[in-house]
XYZ file of C-alpha atoms in Angstrom:
673
model
C 1.399 4.302 -5.202
C 1.448 7.256 -2.811
C 0.938 5.696 0.573
C 1.319 8.285 3.343
C -1.739 9.028 5.433
C -3.052 12.094 3.689
C -4.929 12.809 0.523
C -8.536 12.266 -0.301
C -11.153 9.800 -1.427
C -14.218 10.377 -3.596
C -16.626 11.474 -0.872
C -14.620 14.663 -0.283
C -15.136 15.756 -3.826
C -18.775 16.423 -3.047
C -17.675 19.654 -1.419
C -16.839 20.986 -4.865
C -19.001 18.684 -6.979
C -20.372 21.513 -9.111
C -16.934 22.490 -10.297
C -15.981 18.857 -10.831
C -18.869 17.860 -13.016
C -20.995 16.086 -10.367
C -23.972 13.981 -11.490
C -27.180 16.050 -11.421
C -28.851 13.589 -9.062
C -26.623 14.605 -6.177
C -27.672 17.444 -3.910
C -24.996 19.444 -2.128
C -27.351 20.058 0.760
C -26.894 16.448 1.661
C -23.216 16.861 2.335
C -23.345 17.561 6.066
C -25.733 16.537 8.813
C -27.290 19.059 11.096
C -27.716 17.510 14.565
C -28.490 20.753 16.369
C -32.152 20.976 15.176
C -35.153 18.869 16.109
C -35.664 16.669 14.256
C -32.031 16.681 12.993
C -31.297 17.084 9.272
C -29.605 13.922 7.994
C -28.466 12.996 4.468
C -30.339 10.080 2.981
C -27.080 8.154 2.990
C -26.980 8.010 6.817
C -27.126 4.597 8.493
C -29.283 4.231 11.622
C -27.104 2.410 14.185
C -29.412 2.625 17.218
C -30.039 -1.097 17.318
C -26.340 -1.972 17.018
C -25.302 0.392 19.826
C -28.097 -0.755 22.120
C -27.025 -4.409 21.695
C -23.316 -3.511 22.103
C -23.982 -1.688 25.358
C -25.864 -4.700 26.677
C -22.724 -6.769 26.043
C -20.613 -4.065 27.644
C -22.804 -4.152 30.732
C -22.374 -7.950 30.960
C -18.615 -7.522 30.834
C -18.682 -4.602 33.311
C -17.134 -2.247 30.751
C -17.273 1.571 30.720
C -16.087 1.728 27.100
C -15.306 -0.498 24.137
C -12.831 0.240 21.330
C -13.509 -0.859 17.723
C -10.500 -0.350 15.438
C -10.360 -0.606 11.626
C -7.948 -3.542 11.194
C -7.844 -7.303 11.222
C -5.859 -9.813 13.309
C -2.848 -9.531 11.050
C -2.480 -5.718 10.913
C -3.208 -5.956 7.152
C -3.215 -2.821 5.013
C -6.412 -3.955 3.308
C -9.058 -5.958 5.130
C -11.830 -8.253 3.936
C -15.521 -7.418 4.326
C -15.587 -10.100 6.998
C -13.401 -7.942 9.234
C -15.134 -4.552 8.704
C -16.576 -4.364 12.264
C -16.093 -0.625 12.621
C -18.045 -0.007 9.427
C -20.930 -2.174 10.683
C -21.174 -0.539 14.132
C -20.851 3.066 12.869
C -22.271 3.065 9.334
C -19.082 4.707 8.158
C -17.310 2.655 5.441
C -14.048 4.592 5.022
C -10.938 2.500 5.357
C -9.349 4.468 8.241
C -10.945 5.382 11.558
C -11.392 4.111 15.104
C -14.667 4.011 17.019
C -15.242 4.091 20.762
C -18.521 3.397 22.507
C -19.307 4.299 26.145
C -22.581 3.689 27.962
C -23.751 7.159 27.014
C -21.817 8.235 23.935
C -20.288 6.977 20.682
C -17.421 8.610 18.816
C -15.349 8.152 15.664
C -11.895 9.513 14.894
C -10.699 9.746 11.322
C -8.463 11.864 9.120
C -9.319 14.568 6.599
C -9.807 12.181 3.722
C -13.036 10.928 5.302
C -14.670 13.829 7.154
C -17.350 14.416 4.603
C -17.970 10.716 4.018
C -18.354 10.176 7.807
C -20.886 13.037 8.057
C -22.874 11.572 5.182
C -22.951 8.051 6.645
C -23.134 8.375 10.394
C -26.296 9.359 12.303
C -26.323 11.913 15.115
C -25.648 9.324 17.753
C -22.031 9.469 16.626
C -19.617 12.303 17.385
C -17.074 12.905 14.633
C -13.579 13.858 15.818
C -11.447 15.243 13.051
C -8.130 13.994 14.310
C -6.215 10.737 14.586
C -3.863 9.003 16.995
C -3.990 7.446 20.420
C -3.728 10.732 22.366
C -7.034 12.341 21.285
C -8.924 9.070 21.870
C -7.419 8.626 25.375
C -8.074 12.302 26.172
C -11.748 11.827 25.290
C -12.029 8.601 27.259
C -10.647 10.333 30.386
C -13.425 12.870 30.206
C -16.167 10.307 29.553
C -15.442 7.425 31.974
C -14.803 7.482 35.671
C -11.665 6.544 37.534
C -11.442 2.704 37.835
C -13.469 2.537 34.629
C -12.788 -0.447 32.365
C -12.043 -0.072 28.691
C -12.528 -3.244 26.678
C -10.790 -4.173 23.480
C -10.241 -7.257 21.215
C -6.503 -8.077 21.714
C -6.340 -9.613 18.209
C -7.159 -6.228 16.668
C -4.453 -4.292 18.585
C -0.827 -4.280 17.629
C 1.632 -4.547 20.467
C 2.561 -0.902 20.139
C -1.078 0.222 20.110
C -1.769 -1.751 23.255
C 1.267 -0.252 25.004
C 0.203 3.320 24.194
C -3.388 2.861 25.401
C -2.369 0.777 28.408
C 0.189 3.239 29.759
C -2.100 6.270 29.299
C -5.108 4.640 30.906
C -3.248 2.869 33.715
C -1.535 6.086 34.796
C -4.982 7.744 34.971
C -6.548 5.045 37.145
C -8.486 3.382 34.295
C -7.998 -0.204 33.146
C -7.553 -1.539 29.642
C -9.236 -4.954 29.518
C -8.433 -7.694 26.932
C -11.553 -9.543 25.821
C -10.768 -12.323 23.351
C -14.362 -12.742 22.181
C -15.109 -9.774 19.945
C -18.288 -8.044 21.168
C -19.192 -6.798 17.642
C -18.934 -10.303 16.269
C -21.432 -11.506 18.872
C -24.001 -9.050 17.494
C -23.264 -9.017 13.768
C -24.983 -12.349 13.179
C -26.371 -13.187 9.758
C -25.548 -9.698 8.433
C -21.850 -10.441 8.635
C -20.234 -11.341 5.280
C -19.055 -14.931 5.163
C -15.495 -15.777 6.027
C -13.435 -16.119 2.778
C -13.404 -19.688 1.544
C -11.717 -19.688 -1.896
C -9.100 -22.456 -2.414
C -5.596 -22.009 -1.058
C -3.204 -23.019 -3.827
C 0.509 -23.474 -4.395
C 2.282 -21.282 -6.936
C 3.863 -23.106 -9.813
C 7.601 -23.604 -9.420
C 8.191 -21.290 -12.379
C 6.937 -18.363 -10.312
C 8.849 -18.963 -7.128
C 12.389 -17.969 -6.255
C 12.974 -21.139 -4.173
C 11.034 -24.014 -2.759
C 9.224 -23.762 0.595
C 11.608 -26.361 1.993
C 14.570 -24.182 1.087
C 12.921 -21.194 2.709
C 12.120 -23.102 5.908
C 15.729 -24.356 6.022
C 17.007 -20.804 5.621
C 14.895 -19.439 8.477
C 15.925 -22.332 10.744
C 19.534 -21.537 9.917
C 18.969 -17.970 11.122
C 17.422 -19.371 14.336
C 20.519 -21.483 15.012
C 22.815 -18.516 14.459
C 20.831 -16.135 16.657
C 22.625 -15.169 19.898
C 19.511 -15.817 21.934
C 18.849 -19.220 20.417
C 15.162 -19.053 19.569
C 13.400 -22.443 19.319
C 10.527 -21.102 17.218
C 9.468 -18.262 14.917
C 5.866 -17.069 15.026
C 4.531 -15.533 11.823
C 1.471 -13.273 11.949
C 1.534 -11.107 8.819
C -0.386 -12.793 6.000
C 2.357 -12.218 3.452
C 4.864 -14.000 5.682
C 3.065 -17.339 5.529
C 2.172 -16.839 1.861
C 5.860 -16.232 0.987
C 7.257 -19.044 3.185
C 5.116 -21.786 1.657
C 4.611 -20.264 -1.837
C 0.862 -20.333 -1.203
C -1.726 -17.868 -2.366
C -5.481 -17.187 -2.219
C -7.859 -14.205 -2.263
C -9.032 -13.354 1.253
C -7.831 -9.742 1.171
C -8.655 -7.119 -1.489
C -5.686 -6.529 -3.851
C -3.505 -8.979 -1.929
C -3.296 -12.743 -2.823
C -3.322 -13.889 0.815
C -5.317 -16.187 3.102
C -6.026 -16.050 6.845
C -3.148 -17.890 8.479
C -0.401 -18.049 11.103
C 2.723 -20.107 11.229
C 4.644 -21.521 14.160
C 7.989 -22.750 12.819
C 10.160 -24.566 15.337
C 13.503 -26.231 15.048
C 11.784 -29.580 14.564
C 8.222 -28.919 13.363
C 6.087 -26.730 11.143
C 2.559 -25.740 12.123
C 0.351 -23.879 9.729
C -2.874 -22.446 11.167
C -5.502 -22.117 8.459
C -8.841 -23.570 7.326
C -7.895 -27.097 6.242
C -10.977 -27.526 4.109
C -9.600 -24.961 1.678
C -6.612 -27.117 0.742
C -6.911 -29.577 -2.169
C -5.411 -33.054 -1.889
C -2.643 -31.921 -4.248
C -1.779 -28.961 -2.052
C -1.822 -31.066 1.085
C 0.593 -33.454 -0.664
C 2.718 -30.520 -1.733
C 2.996 -29.480 1.969
C 3.895 -33.039 3.106
C 0.963 -32.765 5.509
C 0.522 -36.502 5.885
C 3.727 -36.939 7.969
C 5.129 -35.549 11.207
C 8.811 -35.015 10.486
C 10.693 -31.741 10.654
C 9.853 -30.955 6.983
C 6.200 -31.923 7.206
C 3.614 -29.153 7.529
C 1.081 -29.867 10.204
C -2.217 -28.139 9.521
C -4.108 -26.799 12.562
C -7.323 -24.868 12.823
C -6.872 -21.122 12.363
C -8.810 -20.321 15.561
C -6.521 -22.486 17.717
C -3.364 -20.424 17.274
C -3.565 -18.623 20.650
C -4.097 -21.842 22.600
C -1.395 -23.666 20.632
C 1.158 -20.909 21.203
C 0.320 -20.781 24.876
C 0.704 -24.571 25.121
C 4.041 -24.412 23.351
C 5.387 -21.873 25.838
C 4.978 -24.354 28.727
C 8.190 -25.966 27.615
C 11.805 -24.727 27.645
C 11.404 -22.543 24.585
C 12.016 -19.082 23.162
C 9.657 -17.602 20.500
C 10.995 -15.043 17.949
C 8.387 -12.520 16.774
C 8.166 -9.366 14.714
C 6.322 -6.819 16.800
C 5.082 -4.769 13.843
C 2.576 -7.469 12.803
C 2.037 -9.622 15.877
C -1.238 -8.803 17.698
C -1.420 -8.333 21.421
C -3.692 -11.365 21.479
C -0.715 -13.582 20.817
C 1.849 -11.449 22.589
C 0.012 -11.589 25.904
C 0.187 -15.344 26.204
C 3.944 -15.567 25.678
C 5.904 -15.210 28.922
C 8.295 -12.338 28.468
C 11.335 -14.374 29.471
C 10.482 -16.746 26.570
C 10.125 -13.981 24.016
C 12.563 -12.566 21.476
C 11.052 -9.484 19.939
C 12.398 -7.613 16.898
C 10.604 -4.969 14.904
C 10.374 -7.398 11.959
C 10.436 -11.183 11.870
C 13.264 -12.968 10.062
C 10.841 -13.912 7.290
C 9.836 -10.297 6.733
C 13.482 -9.240 6.480
C 14.491 -12.198 4.333
C 11.766 -11.874 1.728
C 12.670 -8.219 1.279
C 15.834 -9.288 -0.582
C 14.964 -10.996 -3.836
C 17.250 -13.674 -5.285
C 18.296 -13.641 -8.950
C 15.226 -15.697 -10.087
C 12.815 -13.426 -8.226
C 14.486 -10.384 -9.743
C 14.096 -11.902 -13.236
C 10.417 -12.622 -12.493
C 9.700 -9.079 -11.317
C 11.466 -7.546 -14.285
C 9.365 -9.679 -16.632
C 6.096 -8.636 -14.994
C 7.061 -4.969 -15.470
C 7.594 -5.424 -19.183
C 4.071 -6.835 -19.637
C 2.652 -4.189 -17.310
C 4.317 -1.469 -19.441
C 2.534 -2.881 -22.523
C -0.834 -2.421 -20.759
C -0.075 1.092 -19.583
C 1.272 2.149 -22.976
C -1.857 0.765 -24.727
C -3.897 2.851 -22.301
C -1.893 6.063 -22.874
C -2.183 5.654 -26.659
C -5.894 5.142 -26.385
C -6.223 8.253 -24.136
C -4.242 10.349 -26.556
C -6.772 9.498 -29.292
C -9.996 9.663 -27.260
C -9.628 12.385 -24.588
C -9.959 15.162 -27.205
C -13.380 13.671 -28.127
C -14.647 14.412 -24.593
C -15.889 10.876 -24.033
C -13.500 9.635 -21.386
C -13.909 9.982 -17.637
C -11.703 8.993 -14.674
C -13.690 5.919 -13.865
C -14.227 4.525 -17.344
C -10.546 5.112 -18.033
C -9.508 3.129 -14.947
C -11.780 0.314 -15.994
C -10.236 0.210 -19.477
C -6.753 0.044 -18.024
C -7.756 -2.919 -15.880
C -9.112 -4.561 -19.053
C -5.788 -4.020 -20.803
C -3.922 -5.485 -17.821
C -6.339 -8.421 -17.799
C -5.222 -9.308 -21.281
C -1.632 -9.694 -20.078
C -0.231 -13.097 -19.301
C -0.308 -14.234 -15.629
C -2.557 -11.290 -14.540
C -4.384 -11.822 -11.261
C -6.051 -8.497 -10.483
C -5.117 -4.975 -9.496
C -2.555 -4.442 -6.749
C -4.559 -1.468 -5.289
C -7.477 0.766 -6.170
C -6.466 2.749 -9.314
C -5.883 6.474 -8.746
C -7.226 8.048 -11.914
C -7.421 11.732 -11.344
C -8.022 14.682 -13.717
C -7.300 18.337 -13.016
C -7.930 19.427 -9.442
C -8.772 15.846 -8.402
C -5.117 14.998 -8.931
C -4.229 17.459 -6.138
C -5.728 14.850 -3.766
C -2.931 12.339 -3.495
C -5.171 9.344 -2.754
C -8.270 10.208 -4.782
C -9.929 7.378 -6.648
C -13.082 7.755 -8.829
C -16.263 5.722 -8.511
C -18.986 4.885 -10.961
C -21.127 7.601 -9.329
C -18.445 10.216 -8.658
C -15.907 11.046 -11.312
C -14.714 13.779 -13.622
C -14.211 13.889 -17.376
C -10.695 13.930 -18.753
C -9.804 17.055 -20.722
C -6.971 18.001 -23.052
C -6.691 21.253 -21.083
C -5.817 19.597 -17.775
C -3.266 17.335 -16.224
C -4.128 13.691 -15.659
C -2.487 11.590 -12.905
C -2.598 7.807 -13.192
C -1.294 5.675 -10.306
C -2.024 1.993 -10.798
C -0.593 -1.474 -10.542
C -1.230 -5.138 -11.228
C -0.822 -8.459 -9.516
C 0.862 -11.037 -11.730
C 1.965 -14.584 -10.852
C 5.536 -13.450 -11.321
C 5.404 -10.009 -9.699
C 3.537 -6.999 -8.337
C 3.658 -3.678 -10.177
C 3.004 -0.075 -9.238
C 3.584 2.841 -11.584
C 2.509 6.520 -11.741
C 2.587 8.774 -14.784
C 1.252 12.292 -15.129
C 0.333 13.637 -18.591
C -1.048 16.712 -20.289
C -2.461 16.553 -23.834
C -2.797 20.325 -24.324
C -0.703 23.326 -23.454
C 0.578 23.195 -19.856
C 1.394 26.406 -18.028
C 5.043 27.401 -17.358
C 4.530 26.603 -13.647
C 3.063 23.167 -14.400
C 6.022 22.351 -16.612
C 8.524 23.557 -13.998
C 6.811 21.633 -11.242
C 6.671 18.460 -13.369
C 10.286 18.784 -14.400
C 11.429 19.323 -10.811
C 9.518 16.181 -9.777
C 11.184 14.317 -12.660
C 14.556 15.643 -11.509
C 13.940 14.321 -8.056
C 13.009 10.928 -9.480
C 16.141 10.864 -11.640
C 18.502 12.110 -8.875
C 17.432 9.429 -6.450
C 17.336 6.720 -9.113
C 20.971 7.441 -10.248
C 22.344 7.981 -6.752
C 25.321 5.940 -5.643
C 25.504 5.352 -1.896
C 27.312 3.019 0.568
C 25.875 -0.398 1.226
C 23.665 -0.626 4.373
C 22.619 3.017 4.019
C 19.139 3.695 5.355
C 16.571 4.878 2.778
C 15.810 7.760 5.107
C 19.363 9.034 4.655
C 18.982 9.479 0.922
C 15.322 10.444 0.611
C 16.159 14.134 0.366
C 17.645 13.678 -3.070
C 14.117 13.161 -4.381
C 13.041 16.461 -2.871
C 15.971 18.754 -3.446
C 14.928 20.156 -6.864
C 11.515 21.046 -5.332
C 13.022 22.394 -2.126
C 15.317 24.668 -4.190
C 12.278 26.718 -5.286
C 10.141 26.343 -2.160
C 7.994 23.370 -3.246
C 7.485 19.989 -1.530
C 5.126 17.026 -1.175
C 3.481 15.532 1.884
C 3.683 11.792 1.344
C 6.441 9.181 1.479
C 8.990 8.818 -1.288
C 8.800 5.057 -1.716
C 7.943 1.617 -0.429
C 9.007 -1.958 -1.017
C 7.169 -4.214 -3.438
C 6.764 -7.987 -3.614
C 6.667 -10.930 -5.987
C 2.895 -11.478 -6.275
C 2.619 -10.211 -2.696
C 2.100 -6.769 -1.155
C 2.247 -3.643 -3.297
C 3.468 -1.934 -0.132
C 5.966 -4.464 1.161
C 7.618 -3.598 4.451
C 10.243 -3.113 5.693
C 11.832 -1.555 2.539
C 11.504 2.102 1.770
C 12.601 5.583 2.647
C 10.855 6.160 6.064
C 12.578 6.168 9.396
C 11.092 2.749 10.256
C 12.551 1.024 7.216
C 15.595 -1.216 7.265
C 18.827 -0.367 5.492
C 19.000 -0.759 1.738
C 20.582 -3.974 0.419
C 21.356 -5.459 -2.933
C 18.264 -7.302 -4.263
C 15.610 -5.142 -2.697
C 12.849 -3.518 -4.781
C 11.469 -0.128 -3.864
C 9.277 2.491 -5.517
C 10.648 5.996 -6.083
C 7.747 8.463 -6.236
C 8.235 12.145 -5.690
C 5.321 14.489 -6.444
C 3.856 17.934 -6.192
C 0.229 18.943 -5.507
C -1.260 22.398 -6.136
C -4.432 22.512 -4.115
C -7.598 22.950 -6.240
C -5.602 22.939 -9.500
C -3.467 19.896 -10.360
C -1.299 17.145 -9.016
C 1.927 15.521 -10.251
C 3.525 12.231 -9.272
C 6.127 10.148 -11.110
C 6.589 6.679 -9.657
C 8.918 3.938 -10.775
C 9.865 0.621 -9.162
C 13.607 0.135 -8.907
C 15.924 -2.698 -7.903
C 18.804 -2.066 -5.597
C 22.001 -3.170 -7.402
C 25.720 -2.952 -6.813
C 27.293 0.201 -8.237
C 30.567 0.432 -10.069
C 32.869 3.042 -8.509
C 36.287 4.406 -9.353
C 37.771 3.206 -6.005
C 37.227 -0.094 -4.200
C 34.273 -0.365 -1.857
C 30.748 -1.741 -1.646
C 28.365 0.832 -3.022
C 24.792 0.541 -4.261
C 22.474 2.278 -6.783
C 19.118 1.664 -8.373
C 18.036 -0.073 -11.614
C 14.645 1.181 -12.665
C 12.414 -1.675 -13.887
C 9.303 0.331 -14.688
C 9.299 0.915 -18.454
C 6.889 3.684 -19.493
C 8.236 7.003 -20.855
C 7.461 10.299 -19.133
C 5.379 12.978 -20.818
C 7.626 14.995 -23.143
C 5.006 17.698 -23.295
C 5.657 18.500 -19.583
C 9.434 18.384 -19.538
C 11.353 21.700 -19.466
C 14.678 20.451 -20.766
C 16.448 23.697 -19.817
C 16.113 22.703 -16.143
C 17.929 19.352 -16.610
C 21.670 19.070 -16.055
C 23.757 17.214 -18.665
C 23.975 14.223 -16.294
C 20.207 14.123 -15.759
C 19.533 14.367 -19.464
C 22.016 11.631 -20.168
C 20.382 9.424 -17.647
C 16.905 10.073 -19.100
C 18.045 9.263 -22.631
C 19.670 6.012 -21.515
C 16.465 5.131 -19.694
C 14.486 5.728 -22.881
C 16.862 3.539 -24.786
C 16.284 0.775 -22.216
C 12.514 1.170 -22.688
C 12.939 0.756 -26.437
C 15.098 -2.316 -26.054
C 12.812 -4.090 -23.570
C 9.280 -3.081 -24.469
C 9.608 -2.385 -28.193
C 10.146 -6.014 -29.168
C 7.171 -7.116 -27.090
C 4.890 -4.629 -28.846
C 6.147 -5.786 -32.219
C 5.763 -9.460 -31.317
C 2.113 -8.808 -30.497
C 1.562 -6.720 -33.635
C 0.766 -3.656 -31.531
C 2.143 -1.417 -34.284
C 0.385 1.809 -33.304
C 1.670 1.416 -29.759
C 5.178 0.633 -31.115
C 5.131 3.818 -33.197
C 3.957 5.811 -30.139
C 6.762 4.312 -28.109
C 9.380 5.231 -30.678
C 8.168 8.847 -30.766
C 8.006 9.179 -26.996
C 11.490 7.715 -26.402
C 13.366 9.830 -29.021
C 16.506 11.169 -27.400
C 15.969 14.573 -25.809
C 18.443 17.310 -26.836
C 19.796 19.858 -24.420
C 18.286 23.313 -24.453
C 19.385 26.172 -22.216
C 17.482 29.359 -21.470
C 17.810 31.835 -24.405
C 19.879 34.522 -22.758
C 23.118 36.094 -24.050
C 24.918 35.500 -20.768
C 24.287 31.792 -21.053
C 25.577 31.442 -24.631
C 28.980 29.969 -23.662
C 27.238 27.459 -21.368
C 24.920 26.498 -24.212
C 27.914 25.766 -26.458
C 29.616 23.651 -23.810
C 26.357 21.762 -23.084
C 25.746 21.064 -26.773
C 29.273 19.723 -27.195
C 28.817 17.558 -24.166
C 25.549 16.134 -25.493
C 27.151 15.285 -28.788
C 29.831 13.287 -26.979
C 27.299 11.065 -25.172
C 26.686 7.537 -26.273
C 22.958 7.052 -25.744
């Protein structure tokens, strides 16, 4: 899944809805509000927030605040948040997933990125200013013009990361304003009965068959790291939801697309404290956690809301708490005396779970075989039905989810499916809705980026296809994206190399002709955990690559207003065999769906790239073919056989290249595919 902060969501397509086959019921005149006339023109989709803002300002007055910040996250810095935590959406009317709101006694403003500008204009009334930029600096600049010196800016410390707090605090303090931590969220005080209920589904333990090791083994491993640490921490505080879920092999459904539950963990050298809603645990799960005892391997359940007080009480002793600053909120950070704090970018749990043991690797591989069956079924169905003109982006995505739902151990999508036809595919994060979508056509490219959550693994795969006659440029762009995928996948590099150091291999074939893409090249992936699992990947903030890590590899190219291409595979970091001694690594691709032969210009591939591709196709045949046959999916098996036939070398038909063609042909004949 492309995950960098640019792209587009369905609301933006309204700008060009006529060209994209918009429903006739939509009126383009409703796209943008006009607040300069009296009365102002507002789309019917606008939400009146006068009452919310009036009530919030009353609370601000009580707290002696000049401004109040409402971010778009939860207390765990989660990528996706539950409806229960969508405070910014309630106070503004704007429901996009990214944006920060600030309210003063006289104004209200929202900052968001280009994906959401049109959506914000269609949802927010004229009380709200829309600022088409993101980051701390523009928010602070606006605050300095709107509030006086010695003004107080309130915020919920549980909704601010440590880094966010530092950026705001330094900028405001240096200007004579004060950033004020208020632990009772002011929006929560007002939301009342309109607020969605707190998630309450059962918290359950994974079956042993789907775990790499027991929770007792994991706890012992983290404690071993504590003992070996040079600063001798006495406790590890876990704030990210996937950390606690991984540590105890527990799952639930509080967060969209992620099988997590609201929780914290304080693991000491002699105790285990899990902060969660105890009523959600069955008697069997409580027994599984040894919650009825008080020994060092007994999990003591404490109320979720007591974590701050419990951490603060713990720090009264001679202790040192080890945290990962990336996911710990300022609300916990501020109650830990700095001399009792050991702060790393990532907690030891976050780093440890990034490396999968042999059982976890086997589980993830198995989930990708079944996921490939679902995707192949969908591609076969599309090939038959798109020419009939009856398939659209949304109905197609729904069918794919149905196919995945028929796979063993399926537990939902791992993110919102990106199903994009033609020019919609040029928007890297576009997803269709029931109301806003486009028909699939044999004359256009189709980009499908999707994934599933299975009890044994999380999947994420992107394929781009064309059922008609692609242009020469489309074929070249596609092939260069494929080359980037291949070159990074087959790369051999020294152990402990940062992903950032090798990321350019995925871009080189595009750079060679002046093309590029604006999102990241890959991200880690979990075992029935996050589809975007930090800290693995190819960004500057990621940790070094190590044997046993899984990462996506996903170069792309996007031609504005025309088409988009992305080819994404999940790969396991494995040890490479080299001629000379040394510890070197490479990738083993575990995604098992063939690329579109119709879009590959074989003349652009080197002999080594072609050899790699044919070996990959043989692997797909060996791993997915038997599963299709076992389930009597004979049409899909026949499709797979055709789409994984070895590709033969073909050079450009020029006289000057004739000798090269001969050498290449001889080389191909010598390969063992």
